[in-house]
mmCIF file with all atom_site columns, C-alpha atoms in Angstrom:
data_model
loop_
_atom_site.group_PDB
_atom_site.id
_atom_site.type_symbol
_atom_site.label_atom_id
_atom_site.label_alt_id
_atom_site.label_comp_id
_atom_site.label_asym_id
_atom_site.label_entity_id
_atom_site.label_seq_id
_atom_site.pdbx_PDB_ins_code
_atom_site.Cartn_x
_atom_site.Cartn_y
_atom_site.Cartn_z
_atom_site.occupancy
_atom_site.B_iso_or_equiv
_atom_site.pdbx_formal_charge
_atom_site.auth_seq_id
_atom_site.auth_comp_id
_atom_site.auth_asym_id
_atom_site.auth_atom_id
_atom_site.pdbx_PDB_model_num
ATOM 1  C CA . MET A 1 1  ? -0.018  0.263  0.087   1.00 0.00 ? 7   MET A CA 1
ATOM 2  C CA . TYR A 1 2  ? 2.832   2.209  0.779   1.00 0.00 ? 8   TYR A CA 1
ATOM 3  C CA . PHE A 1 3  ? 6.730   3.040  1.402   1.00 0.00 ? 9   PHE A CA 1
ATOM 4  C CA . LYS A 1 4  ? 8.057   4.717  3.970   1.00 0.00 ? 10  LYS A CA 1
ATOM 5  C CA . SER A 1 5  ? 11.552  5.507  4.544   1.00 0.00 ? 11  SER A CA 1
ATOM 6  C CA . ASN A 1 6  ? 13.587  6.589  7.798   1.00 0.00 ? 12  ASN A CA 1
ATOM 7  C CA . LYS A 1 7  ? 16.716  7.629  7.222   1.00 0.00 ? 13  LYS A CA 1
ATOM 8  C CA . ARG A 1 8  ? 18.024  4.854  4.373   1.00 0.00 ? 14  ARG A CA 1
ATOM 9  C CA . VAL A 1 9  ? 15.793  2.064  5.487   1.00 0.00 ? 15  VAL A CA 1
ATOM 10 C CA . ILE A 1 10 ? 12.512  1.659  3.422   1.00 0.00 ? 16  ILE A CA 1
ATOM 11 C CA . GLN A 1 11 ? 9.646   -0.079 5.148   1.00 0.00 ? 17  GLN A CA 1
ATOM 12 C CA . VAL A 1 12 ? 6.973   -1.710 2.805   1.00 0.00 ? 18  VAL A CA 1
ATOM 13 C CA . TYR A 1 13 ? 3.551   -1.858 4.223   1.00 0.00 ? 19  TYR A CA 1
ATOM 14 C CA . MET A 1 14 ? 1.379   -4.764 2.461   1.00 0.00 ? 20  MET A CA 1
ATOM 15 C CA . VAL A 1 15 ? -2.213  -5.062 2.115   1.00 0.00 ? 21  VAL A CA 1
ATOM 16 C CA . ASP A 1 16 ? -2.053  -8.164 4.524   1.00 0.00 ? 22  ASP A CA 1
ATOM 17 C CA . GLY A 1 17 ? -0.354  -6.553 7.121   1.00 0.00 ? 23  GLY A CA 1
ATOM 18 C CA . ASN A 1 18 ? 3.135   -7.442 6.712   1.00 0.00 ? 24  ASN A CA 1
ATOM 19 C CA . ILE A 1 19 ? 5.733   -5.182 7.188   1.00 0.00 ? 25  ILE A CA 1
ATOM 20 C CA . TYR A 1 20 ? 9.130   -5.544 5.048   1.00 0.00 ? 26  TYR A CA 1
ATOM 21 C CA . ARG A 1 21 ? 12.049  -3.472 5.213   1.00 0.00 ? 27  ARG A CA 1
ATOM 22 C CA . PHE A 1 22 ? 15.303  -2.791 3.050   1.00 0.00 ? 28  PHE A CA 1
ATOM 23 C CA . TYR A 1 23 ? 18.147  -0.203 2.577   1.00 0.00 ? 29  TYR A CA 1
ATOM 24 C CA . GLY A 1 24 ? 17.802  2.092  -0.133  1.00 0.00 ? 30  GLY A CA 1
ATOM 25 C CA . LYS A 1 25 ? 17.146  6.145  -1.110  1.00 0.00 ? 31  LYS A CA 1
ATOM 26 C CA . MET A 1 26 ? 13.314  6.515  -1.441  1.00 0.00 ? 32  MET A CA 1
ATOM 27 C CA . ASP A 1 27 ? 14.624  8.833  -4.765  1.00 0.00 ? 33  ASP A CA 1
ATOM 28 C CA . ASP A 1 28 ? 15.671  5.848  -6.194  1.00 0.00 ? 34  ASP A CA 1
ATOM 29 C CA . LEU A 1 29 ? 12.493  3.835  -5.319  1.00 0.00 ? 35  LEU A CA 1
ATOM 30 C CA . GLU A 1 30 ? 10.188  6.724  -6.733  1.00 0.00 ? 36  GLU A CA 1
ATOM 31 C CA . GLU A 1 31 ? 12.537  6.874  -9.988  1.00 0.00 ? 37  GLU A CA 1
ATOM 32 C CA . ARG A 1 32 ? 12.027  3.143  -10.734 1.00 0.00 ? 38  ARG A CA 1
ATOM 33 C CA . LEU A 1 33 ? 8.230   2.996  -9.774  1.00 0.00 ? 39  LEU A CA 1
ATOM 34 C CA . LYS A 1 34 ? 8.040   5.761  -12.288 1.00 0.00 ? 40  LYS A CA 1
ATOM 35 C CA . LEU A 1 35 ? 9.840   3.634  -14.923 1.00 0.00 ? 41  LEU A CA 1
ATOM 36 C CA . GLU A 1 36 ? 7.676   0.992  -14.347 1.00 0.00 ? 42  GLU A CA 1
ATOM 37 C CA . LYS A 1 37 ? 4.441   3.104  -14.677 1.00 0.00 ? 43  LYS A CA 1
ATOM 38 C CA . ALA A 1 38 ? 3.179   2.004  -10.883 1.00 0.00 ? 44  ALA A CA 1
ATOM 39 C CA . ASP A 1 39 ? 0.470   4.305  -9.423  1.00 0.00 ? 45  ASP A CA 1
ATOM 40 C CA . PHE A 1 40 ? 2.636   5.245  -6.290  1.00 0.00 ? 46  PHE A CA 1
ATOM 41 C CA . TRP A 1 41 ? 2.460   9.030  -5.591  1.00 0.00 ? 47  TRP A CA 1
ATOM 42 C CA . ARG A 1 42 ? 5.529   11.068 -3.118  1.00 0.00 ? 48  ARG A CA 1
ATOM 43 C CA . ILE A 1 43 ? 3.143   12.636 -0.538  1.00 0.00 ? 49  ILE A CA 1
ATOM 44 C CA . HIS A 1 44 ? 5.885   13.365 1.802   1.00 0.00 ? 50  HIS A CA 1
ATOM 45 C CA . GLN A 1 45 ? 9.553   13.201 1.790   1.00 0.00 ? 51  GLN A CA 1
ATOM 46 C CA . SER A 1 46 ? 9.041   9.519  3.630   1.00 0.00 ? 52  SER A CA 1
ATOM 47 C CA . TYR A 1 47 ? 5.957   8.276  2.039   1.00 0.00 ? 53  TYR A CA 1
ATOM 48 C CA . LEU A 1 48 ? 5.279   6.880  -1.541  1.00 0.00 ? 54  LEU A CA 1
ATOM 49 C CA . VAL A 1 49 ? 1.886   5.551  -1.509  1.00 0.00 ? 55  VAL A CA 1
ATOM 50 C CA . ASN A 1 50 ? -0.143  3.518  -3.700  1.00 0.00 ? 56  ASN A CA 1
ATOM 51 C CA . VAL A 1 51 ? -2.915  5.383  -5.122  1.00 0.00 ? 57  VAL A CA 1
ATOM 52 C CA . ARG A 1 52 ? -5.654  2.050  -5.446  1.00 0.00 ? 58  ARG A CA 1
ATOM 53 C CA . TYR A 1 53 ? -5.356  2.417  -1.352  1.00 0.00 ? 59  TYR A CA 1
ATOM 54 C CA . ILE A 1 54 ? -6.223  5.765  -1.127  1.00 0.00 ? 60  ILE A CA 1
ATOM 55 C CA . ASP A 1 55 ? -9.692  6.228  0.709   1.00 0.00 ? 61  ASP A CA 1
ATOM 56 C CA . VAL A 1 56 ? -9.875  9.946  1.712   1.00 0.00 ? 62  VAL A CA 1
ATOM 57 C CA . ILE A 1 57 ? -8.052  12.731 0.608   1.00 0.00 ? 63  ILE A CA 1
ATOM 58 C CA . SER A 1 58 ? -8.061  15.880 2.214   1.00 0.00 ? 64  SER A CA 1
ATOM 59 C CA . HIS A 1 59 ? -5.577  19.201 2.513   1.00 0.00 ? 65  HIS A CA 1
ATOM 60 C CA . ASP A 1 60 ? -2.937  17.979 4.610   1.00 0.00 ? 66  ASP A CA 1
ATOM 61 C CA . HIS A 1 61 ? -3.374  14.075 4.986   1.00 0.00 ? 67  HIS A CA 1
ATOM 62 C CA . ILE A 1 62 ? -4.591  11.076 3.257   1.00 0.00 ? 68  ILE A CA 1
ATOM 63 C CA . ILE A 1 63 ? -6.484  8.205  4.852   1.00 0.00 ? 69  ILE A CA 1
ATOM 64 C CA . LEU A 1 64 ? -5.935  4.795  3.307   1.00 0.00 ? 70  LEU A CA 1
ATOM 65 C CA . LYS A 1 65 ? -8.611  1.950  3.154   1.00 0.00 ? 71  LYS A CA 1
ATOM 66 C CA . ASN A 1 66 ? -7.138  0.420  6.152   1.00 0.00 ? 72  ASN A CA 1
ATOM 67 C CA . LYS A 1 67 ? -7.989  3.578  8.304   1.00 0.00 ? 73  LYS A CA 1
ATOM 68 C CA . LYS A 1 68 ? -4.161  4.556  8.361   1.00 0.00 ? 74  LYS A CA 1
ATOM 69 C CA . ALA A 1 69 ? -4.067  8.313  8.253   1.00 0.00 ? 75  ALA A CA 1
ATOM 70 C CA . LEU A 1 70 ? -0.328  10.017 6.177   1.00 0.00 ? 76  LEU A CA 1
ATOM 71 C CA . SER A 1 71 ? 0.638   13.365 5.998   1.00 0.00 ? 77  SER A CA 1
ATOM 72 C CA . ILE A 1 72 ? 0.789   15.164 2.811   1.00 0.00 ? 78  ILE A CA 1
ATOM 73 C CA . SER A 1 73 ? 4.255   17.778 3.014   1.00 0.00 ? 79  SER A CA 1
ATOM 74 C CA . GLU A 1 74 ? 2.809   21.104 2.470   1.00 0.00 ? 80  GLU A CA 1
ATOM 75 C CA . GLU A 1 75 ? 5.043   21.640 -0.613  1.00 0.00 ? 81  GLU A CA 1
ATOM 76 C CA . LYS A 1 76 ? 3.095   18.373 -1.849  1.00 0.00 ? 82  LYS A CA 1
ATOM 77 C CA . ARG A 1 77 ? -0.242  19.490 -1.131  1.00 0.00 ? 83  ARG A CA 1
ATOM 78 C CA . LYS A 1 78 ? -1.585  21.171 -4.492  1.00 0.00 ? 84  LYS A CA 1
ATOM 79 C CA . SER A 1 79 ? 0.033   18.721 -6.804  1.00 0.00 ? 85  SER A CA 1
ATOM 80 C CA . ILE A 1 80 ? -1.388  15.744 -4.829  1.00 0.00 ? 86  ILE A CA 1
ATOM 81 C CA . GLY A 1 81 ? -4.783  16.962 -5.057  1.00 0.00 ? 87  GLY A CA 1
ATOM 82 C CA . GLU A 1 82 ? -4.604  17.841 -8.656  1.00 0.00 ? 88  GLU A CA 1
ATOM 83 C CA . GLU A 1 83 ? -3.259  14.203 -9.535  1.00 0.00 ? 89  GLU A CA 1
ATOM 84 C CA . TYR A 1 84 ? -5.898  12.674 -7.435  1.00 0.00 ? 90  TYR A CA 1
ATOM 85 C CA . CYS A 1 85 ? -8.394  14.512 -9.373  1.00 0.00 ? 91  CYS A CA 1
ATOM 86 C CA . ASN A 1 86 ? -6.825  13.891 -12.848 1.00 0.00 ? 92  ASN A CA 1
ATOM 87 C CA . TYR A 1 87 ? -6.629  9.737  -12.032 1.00 0.00 ? 93  TYR A CA 1
ATOM 88 C CA . ILE A 1 88 ? -10.207 10.018 -10.416 1.00 0.00 ? 94  ILE A CA 1
ATOM 89 C CA . LYS A 1 89 ? -11.244 11.730 -13.504 1.00 0.00 ? 95  LYS A CA 1
ATOM 90 C CA . GLY A 1 90 ? -9.111  8.921  -15.866 1.00 0.00 ? 96  GLY A CA 1
ATOM 91 C CA . ASN A 1 91 ? -10.640 6.226  -14.059 1.00 0.00 ? 97  ASN A CA 1
ATOM 92 C CA . ILE A 1 92 ? -14.448 6.917  -14.124 1.00 0.00 ? 98  ILE A CA 1
ATOM 93 C CA . ILE A 1 93 ? -16.285 4.200  -16.176 1.00 0.00 ? 99  ILE A CA 1
ATOM 94 C CA . GLU A 1 94 ? -18.497 5.635  -18.218 1.00 0.00 ? 100 GLU A CA 1
#
């Protein structure tokens, strides 16, 4: 559902509740996910979130389908709101 970085340790939070850890840079992971065209958005310096698991988005945080709330950084707020609107528009079945 999302990745969380603390220094050089990246934690992977899975849908089934499992958490995996590995060493790496969040910037490198973000670029790799972009190349794979995965639906992950950088909402904060420390978070990459799979957009398919976003339940609610507000001005300064998102809530995932598992009810976990994650902060959106101040510098990302406008772009995340716009990206989410575009994502929803692109995925509406007519």
